[in-house]
Short mmCIF file of N, CA and C in Angstrom, two decimals:
data_model
loop_
_atom_site.label_atom_id
_atom_site.label_comp_id
_atom_site.label_asym_id
_atom_site.label_seq_id
_atom_site.Cartn_x
_atom_site.Cartn_y
_atom_site.Cartn_z
N MET A 1 145.50 127.59 129.34
CA MET A 1 144.21 127.73 129.22
C MET A 1 143.48 126.79 128.15
N ILE A 2 144.16 126.89 126.95
CA ILE A 2 143.79 125.92 125.86
C ILE A 2 143.85 124.43 126.18
N ARG A 3 144.96 124.22 126.87
CA ARG A 3 145.20 122.88 127.31
C ARG A 3 144.05 122.40 128.27
N MET A 4 143.52 123.22 129.29
CA MET A 4 142.55 122.80 130.08
C MET A 4 141.25 122.64 129.34
N VAL A 5 140.97 123.40 128.39
CA VAL A 5 139.71 123.34 127.51
C VAL A 5 139.75 122.01 126.83
N TYR A 6 141.00 121.71 126.27
CA TYR A 6 141.15 120.47 125.57
C TYR A 6 140.83 119.20 126.27
N TYR A 7 141.14 119.21 127.62
CA TYR A 7 140.84 118.12 128.55
C TYR A 7 139.44 118.14 129.04
N ALA A 8 138.87 119.36 129.26
CA ALA A 8 137.64 119.50 129.85
C ALA A 8 136.48 119.23 128.87
N LEU A 9 136.63 119.53 127.63
CA LEU A 9 135.60 119.36 126.62
C LEU A 9 135.08 117.96 126.58
N PRO A 10 135.91 116.90 126.32
CA PRO A 10 135.43 115.56 126.34
C PRO A 10 134.67 115.11 127.52
N LEU A 11 135.13 115.58 128.69
CA LEU A 11 134.37 115.19 129.96
C LEU A 11 133.00 115.96 129.94
N THR A 12 133.03 117.14 129.56
CA THR A 12 131.68 117.90 129.39
C THR A 12 130.71 117.15 128.48
N LEU A 13 131.17 116.87 127.32
CA LEU A 13 130.44 116.21 126.40
C LEU A 13 129.88 114.83 126.98
N ALA A 14 130.72 114.15 127.56
CA ALA A 14 130.34 112.79 128.13
C ALA A 14 129.28 113.00 129.28
N LEU A 15 129.40 113.95 130.01
CA LEU A 15 128.44 114.17 131.14
C LEU A 15 127.15 114.72 130.58
N SER A 16 127.14 115.49 129.57
CA SER A 16 125.87 115.94 128.93
C SER A 16 125.10 114.87 128.40
N VAL A 17 125.70 113.75 127.91
CA VAL A 17 125.08 112.58 127.41
C VAL A 17 124.37 111.92 128.56
N ILE A 18 125.07 111.74 129.59
CA ILE A 18 124.56 111.02 130.69
C ILE A 18 123.34 111.66 131.41
N THR A 19 123.30 113.01 131.45
CA THR A 19 122.26 113.65 131.99
C THR A 19 121.04 114.08 131.22
N THR A 20 121.02 113.58 130.04
CA THR A 20 119.84 113.88 129.21
C THR A 20 118.76 112.99 129.51
N PRO A 21 117.41 113.19 129.16
CA PRO A 21 116.40 112.36 129.44
C PRO A 21 116.44 110.98 128.69
N ALA A 22 117.14 110.97 127.65
CA ALA A 22 117.45 109.60 126.96
C ALA A 22 118.42 108.73 127.68
N SER A 23 118.90 109.16 128.96
CA SER A 23 119.81 108.44 129.56
C SER A 23 119.28 107.07 130.15
N ALA A 24 117.94 107.04 130.36
CA ALA A 24 117.30 105.85 130.74
C ALA A 24 117.31 104.74 129.69
N GLY A 25 117.68 105.25 128.48
CA GLY A 25 117.73 104.31 127.39
C GLY A 25 116.29 103.96 126.87
N GLY A 26 116.07 103.00 126.14
CA GLY A 26 114.75 102.60 125.64
C GLY A 26 114.49 103.15 124.31
N ASP A 27 113.43 102.69 123.61
CA ASP A 27 113.05 102.92 122.40
C ASP A 27 111.59 103.49 122.45
N PRO A 28 111.22 104.75 122.32
CA PRO A 28 109.84 105.20 122.48
C PRO A 28 108.83 104.47 121.51
N ASN A 29 109.29 104.14 120.32
CA ASN A 29 108.50 103.42 119.34
C ASN A 29 108.14 102.09 119.78
N VAL A 30 109.08 101.34 120.32
CA VAL A 30 108.81 99.96 120.80
C VAL A 30 108.03 100.08 122.07
N GLY A 31 108.25 101.14 122.92
CA GLY A 31 107.44 101.42 124.10
C GLY A 31 105.95 101.59 123.91
N LYS A 32 105.70 102.33 122.77
CA LYS A 32 104.33 102.51 122.48
C LYS A 32 103.63 101.22 122.08
N GLU A 33 104.33 100.36 121.35
CA GLU A 33 103.72 99.04 121.04
C GLU A 33 103.49 98.24 122.31
N LYS A 34 104.22 98.41 123.36
CA LYS A 34 104.11 97.70 124.66
C LYS A 34 103.07 98.41 125.60
N SER A 35 102.64 99.51 125.28
CA SER A 35 101.82 100.30 126.23
C SER A 35 100.26 100.03 126.22
N ALA A 36 99.95 99.17 125.35
CA ALA A 36 98.44 98.93 125.31
C ALA A 36 97.80 98.63 126.57
N LEU A 37 98.41 97.70 127.40
CA LEU A 37 97.97 97.33 128.70
C LEU A 37 97.90 98.46 129.65
N CYS A 38 98.89 99.38 129.62
CA CYS A 38 98.92 100.53 130.56
C CYS A 38 97.83 101.51 130.28
N ALA A 39 97.41 101.54 129.01
CA ALA A 39 96.27 102.47 128.61
C ALA A 39 94.99 102.34 129.35
N GLY A 40 94.78 101.17 129.82
CA GLY A 40 93.52 100.90 130.52
C GLY A 40 93.30 101.66 131.80
N CYS A 41 94.36 102.03 132.39
CA CYS A 41 94.28 102.87 133.63
C CYS A 41 95.03 104.20 133.34
N HIS A 42 96.09 104.29 132.74
CA HIS A 42 96.83 105.55 132.57
C HIS A 42 96.56 106.30 131.30
N GLY A 43 95.65 105.92 130.44
CA GLY A 43 95.36 106.64 129.25
C GLY A 43 96.19 106.19 128.09
N ALA A 44 95.65 106.44 126.86
CA ALA A 44 96.37 105.92 125.57
C ALA A 44 97.78 106.49 125.49
N ASN A 45 97.95 107.67 125.93
CA ASN A 45 99.22 108.33 125.71
C ASN A 45 99.89 108.69 127.21
N GLY A 46 99.37 108.16 128.22
CA GLY A 46 99.82 108.36 129.58
C GLY A 46 99.16 109.47 130.35
N ASN A 47 98.16 110.08 129.72
CA ASN A 47 97.43 111.07 130.35
C ASN A 47 96.01 110.50 130.87
N SER A 48 96.10 110.01 132.01
CA SER A 48 94.92 109.37 132.77
C SER A 48 93.80 110.49 132.90
N ALA A 49 92.61 110.03 132.61
CA ALA A 49 91.37 110.99 132.95
C ALA A 49 90.86 110.79 134.30
N ASN A 50 91.40 109.63 134.96
CA ASN A 50 90.97 109.22 136.17
C ASN A 50 92.10 109.72 137.27
N SER A 51 91.70 110.51 138.32
CA SER A 51 92.61 110.94 139.22
C SER A 51 93.26 109.90 140.14
N GLN A 52 92.62 108.57 140.14
CA GLN A 52 93.18 107.54 140.88
C GLN A 52 94.45 106.96 140.14
N PHE A 53 94.68 107.30 139.01
CA PHE A 53 95.83 106.69 138.31
C PHE A 53 96.76 107.79 137.88
N PRO A 54 98.10 107.74 138.19
CA PRO A 54 98.97 108.86 137.88
C PRO A 54 99.14 109.07 136.36
N ILE A 55 99.36 110.37 136.05
CA ILE A 55 99.77 110.73 134.69
C ILE A 55 101.20 110.35 134.43
N LEU A 56 101.47 109.52 133.44
CA LEU A 56 102.79 109.15 133.08
C LEU A 56 103.46 110.05 131.99
N ALA A 57 102.64 110.76 131.20
CA ALA A 57 103.12 111.43 130.16
C ALA A 57 104.00 112.61 130.65
N GLY A 58 105.21 112.83 129.96
CA GLY A 58 106.04 113.79 130.41
C GLY A 58 106.81 113.57 131.63
N GLN A 59 106.72 112.47 132.25
CA GLN A 59 107.46 112.13 133.44
C GLN A 59 108.89 111.89 133.10
N TYR A 60 109.81 111.96 134.06
CA TYR A 60 111.26 111.62 133.77
C TYR A 60 111.43 110.18 133.60
N PRO A 61 112.02 109.75 132.60
CA PRO A 61 112.24 108.34 132.26
C PRO A 61 112.86 107.55 133.34
N GLU A 62 113.83 108.20 133.99
CA GLU A 62 114.59 107.46 135.00
C GLU A 62 113.57 107.10 136.22
N TYR A 63 112.70 108.01 136.53
CA TYR A 63 111.66 107.70 137.45
C TYR A 63 110.85 106.69 137.12
N LEU A 64 110.38 106.66 135.85
CA LEU A 64 109.38 105.67 135.53
C LEU A 64 110.02 104.26 135.61
N VAL A 65 111.34 104.13 135.10
CA VAL A 65 112.04 102.86 135.12
C VAL A 65 112.20 102.49 136.56
N ARG A 66 112.55 103.32 137.45
CA ARG A 66 112.74 102.94 138.89
C ARG A 66 111.43 102.57 139.49
N ALA A 67 110.32 103.21 139.02
CA ALA A 67 108.97 102.89 139.73
C ALA A 67 108.63 101.53 139.21
N LEU A 68 108.73 101.25 138.05
CA LEU A 68 108.35 99.82 137.49
C LEU A 68 109.28 98.81 138.15
N ALA A 69 110.57 99.08 138.24
CA ALA A 69 111.43 98.05 138.89
C ALA A 69 111.08 97.92 140.42
N ASP A 70 110.65 98.98 140.97
CA ASP A 70 110.25 98.81 142.46
C ASP A 70 108.97 98.12 142.68
N TYR A 71 108.10 98.31 141.77
CA TYR A 71 106.81 97.50 141.80
C TYR A 71 107.06 96.01 141.51
N LYS A 72 107.97 95.68 140.63
CA LYS A 72 108.39 94.39 140.30
C LYS A 72 109.03 93.68 141.55
N SER A 73 109.96 94.44 142.27
CA SER A 73 110.71 93.89 143.35
C SER A 73 109.91 93.81 144.65
N GLY A 74 108.88 94.50 144.67
CA GLY A 74 108.00 94.72 145.92
C GLY A 74 108.43 96.00 146.69
N ALA A 75 109.47 96.67 146.27
CA ALA A 75 109.75 97.85 147.19
C ALA A 75 108.63 98.93 147.22
N ARG A 76 107.89 98.89 146.08
CA ARG A 76 106.59 99.68 146.10
C ARG A 76 105.35 98.70 146.18
N ASN A 77 104.46 98.84 147.09
CA ASN A 77 103.43 97.83 147.32
C ASN A 77 102.15 98.23 146.55
N ASN A 78 101.84 97.61 145.50
CA ASN A 78 100.55 97.79 144.85
C ASN A 78 100.26 96.51 144.13
N PRO A 79 99.24 95.76 144.57
CA PRO A 79 98.99 94.51 143.94
C PRO A 79 98.68 94.49 142.50
N ILE A 80 98.04 95.54 142.11
CA ILE A 80 97.61 95.74 140.58
C ILE A 80 98.82 95.92 139.78
N MET A 81 99.68 96.85 140.20
CA MET A 81 100.94 97.06 139.49
C MET A 81 101.90 95.86 139.57
N LYS A 82 101.89 95.35 140.66
CA LYS A 82 102.86 94.09 140.75
C LYS A 82 102.47 93.08 139.79
N GLY A 83 101.20 92.86 139.40
CA GLY A 83 100.73 91.94 138.33
C GLY A 83 101.09 92.43 137.01
N MET A 84 100.92 93.70 136.89
CA MET A 84 101.20 94.37 135.50
C MET A 84 102.71 94.25 135.13
N VAL A 85 103.63 94.34 136.08
CA VAL A 85 104.99 94.40 135.81
C VAL A 85 105.72 93.04 135.89
N THR A 86 105.09 92.13 136.34
CA THR A 86 105.72 90.70 136.55
C THR A 86 106.38 90.29 135.31
N GLY A 87 105.88 90.39 134.14
CA GLY A 87 106.43 89.90 132.97
C GLY A 87 107.36 90.87 132.16
N LEU A 88 107.63 92.07 132.79
CA LEU A 88 108.42 93.09 132.08
C LEU A 88 109.87 92.78 132.35
N SER A 89 110.60 92.84 131.29
CA SER A 89 112.23 92.81 131.49
C SER A 89 112.63 94.24 131.72
N PRO A 90 113.92 94.38 132.07
CA PRO A 90 114.46 95.75 132.17
C PRO A 90 114.41 96.57 130.75
N ASP A 91 114.51 95.87 129.67
CA ASP A 91 114.40 96.59 128.42
C ASP A 91 112.95 97.04 128.23
N ASP A 92 111.98 96.22 128.54
CA ASP A 92 110.58 96.64 128.51
C ASP A 92 110.37 97.87 129.28
N MET A 93 110.90 97.83 130.46
CA MET A 93 110.68 99.09 131.40
C MET A 93 111.34 100.41 130.78
N ARG A 94 112.42 100.12 130.17
CA ARG A 94 113.17 101.41 129.54
C ARG A 94 112.30 101.91 128.29
N ASP A 95 111.85 100.88 127.55
CA ASP A 95 111.06 101.16 126.35
C ASP A 95 109.81 101.96 126.78
N LEU A 96 109.13 101.50 127.72
CA LEU A 96 107.86 102.11 128.19
C LEU A 96 108.12 103.44 128.64
N ALA A 97 109.26 103.59 129.57
CA ALA A 97 109.57 104.91 130.08
C ALA A 97 109.97 105.85 128.99
N ALA A 98 110.65 105.41 128.01
CA ALA A 98 110.91 106.28 126.85
C ALA A 98 109.79 106.79 126.16
N TYR A 99 108.79 105.99 125.98
CA TYR A 99 107.55 106.31 125.22
C TYR A 99 106.77 107.44 126.24
N PHE A 100 106.43 106.92 127.36
CA PHE A 100 105.59 107.93 128.21
C PHE A 100 106.33 109.15 128.51
N SER A 101 107.61 109.15 128.71
CA SER A 101 108.35 110.40 128.96
C SER A 101 108.30 111.35 127.67
N SER A 102 108.12 110.74 126.53
CA SER A 102 108.16 111.59 125.31
C SER A 102 106.78 112.17 124.87
N GLN A 103 105.75 111.77 125.67
CA GLN A 103 104.42 112.23 125.47
C GLN A 103 104.20 113.56 126.13
N PRO A 104 103.43 114.45 125.50
CA PRO A 104 103.07 115.76 126.21
C PRO A 104 102.10 115.44 127.31
N SER A 105 102.40 116.11 128.40
CA SER A 105 101.49 115.95 129.66
C SER A 105 100.36 116.81 129.53
N ALA A 106 99.13 116.28 130.01
CA ALA A 106 97.97 117.21 130.10
C ALA A 106 98.07 118.02 131.28
N LEU A 107 98.88 117.92 132.13
CA LEU A 107 99.04 118.83 133.33
C LEU A 107 99.58 120.17 132.81
N SER A 108 99.03 121.25 133.46
CA SER A 108 99.46 122.63 133.16
C SER A 108 99.73 123.34 134.40
N SER A 109 100.52 124.32 134.20
CA SER A 109 100.77 125.26 135.29
C SER A 109 99.70 126.33 135.42
N PRO A 110 99.45 126.71 136.70
CA PRO A 110 98.48 127.80 136.94
C PRO A 110 98.85 129.00 136.17
N THR A 111 97.84 129.71 135.54
CA THR A 111 98.21 130.78 134.69
C THR A 111 98.05 132.11 135.46
N ASN A 112 97.52 132.23 136.56
CA ASN A 112 97.33 133.44 137.31
C ASN A 112 98.11 133.50 138.53
N TRP A 113 99.48 133.42 138.40
CA TRP A 113 100.33 133.49 139.61
C TRP A 113 100.64 134.92 139.92
#
C-alpha cells in the first residue's frame, strides 16, 4: 500500500498542476499592460457594460487563449476580432488570458432559486 502511494503521489501532483487555471500560462501583470485595446469593447477589466461584447473577466484562461487563436486563424469569423488579434503572439494571448481570467466577473448567479 505504501509503495502504491509512493508512486501515485508524484503523478497526482503533476496532474494537479496541469489542471489548474494557470495551466494556460501567461503573466496577468503583462496581460494587463497589453489589454488597453481590449478595454474599448470588453471594459477595463473585462466586464463589458455593452451586451454586444462578451464579458472576459473570470473566464477560463484556456478558453480565452483558444478563442483568440481561433480568431487569428479564421476558425472563428469576426472581422473586428480578426483585426485585433492579427499582431498577437501566442505569449500575448496567454498573458491576456491570464489577466482577464484573474479578474472578478460582474456576472452573478440568481439569488432566488
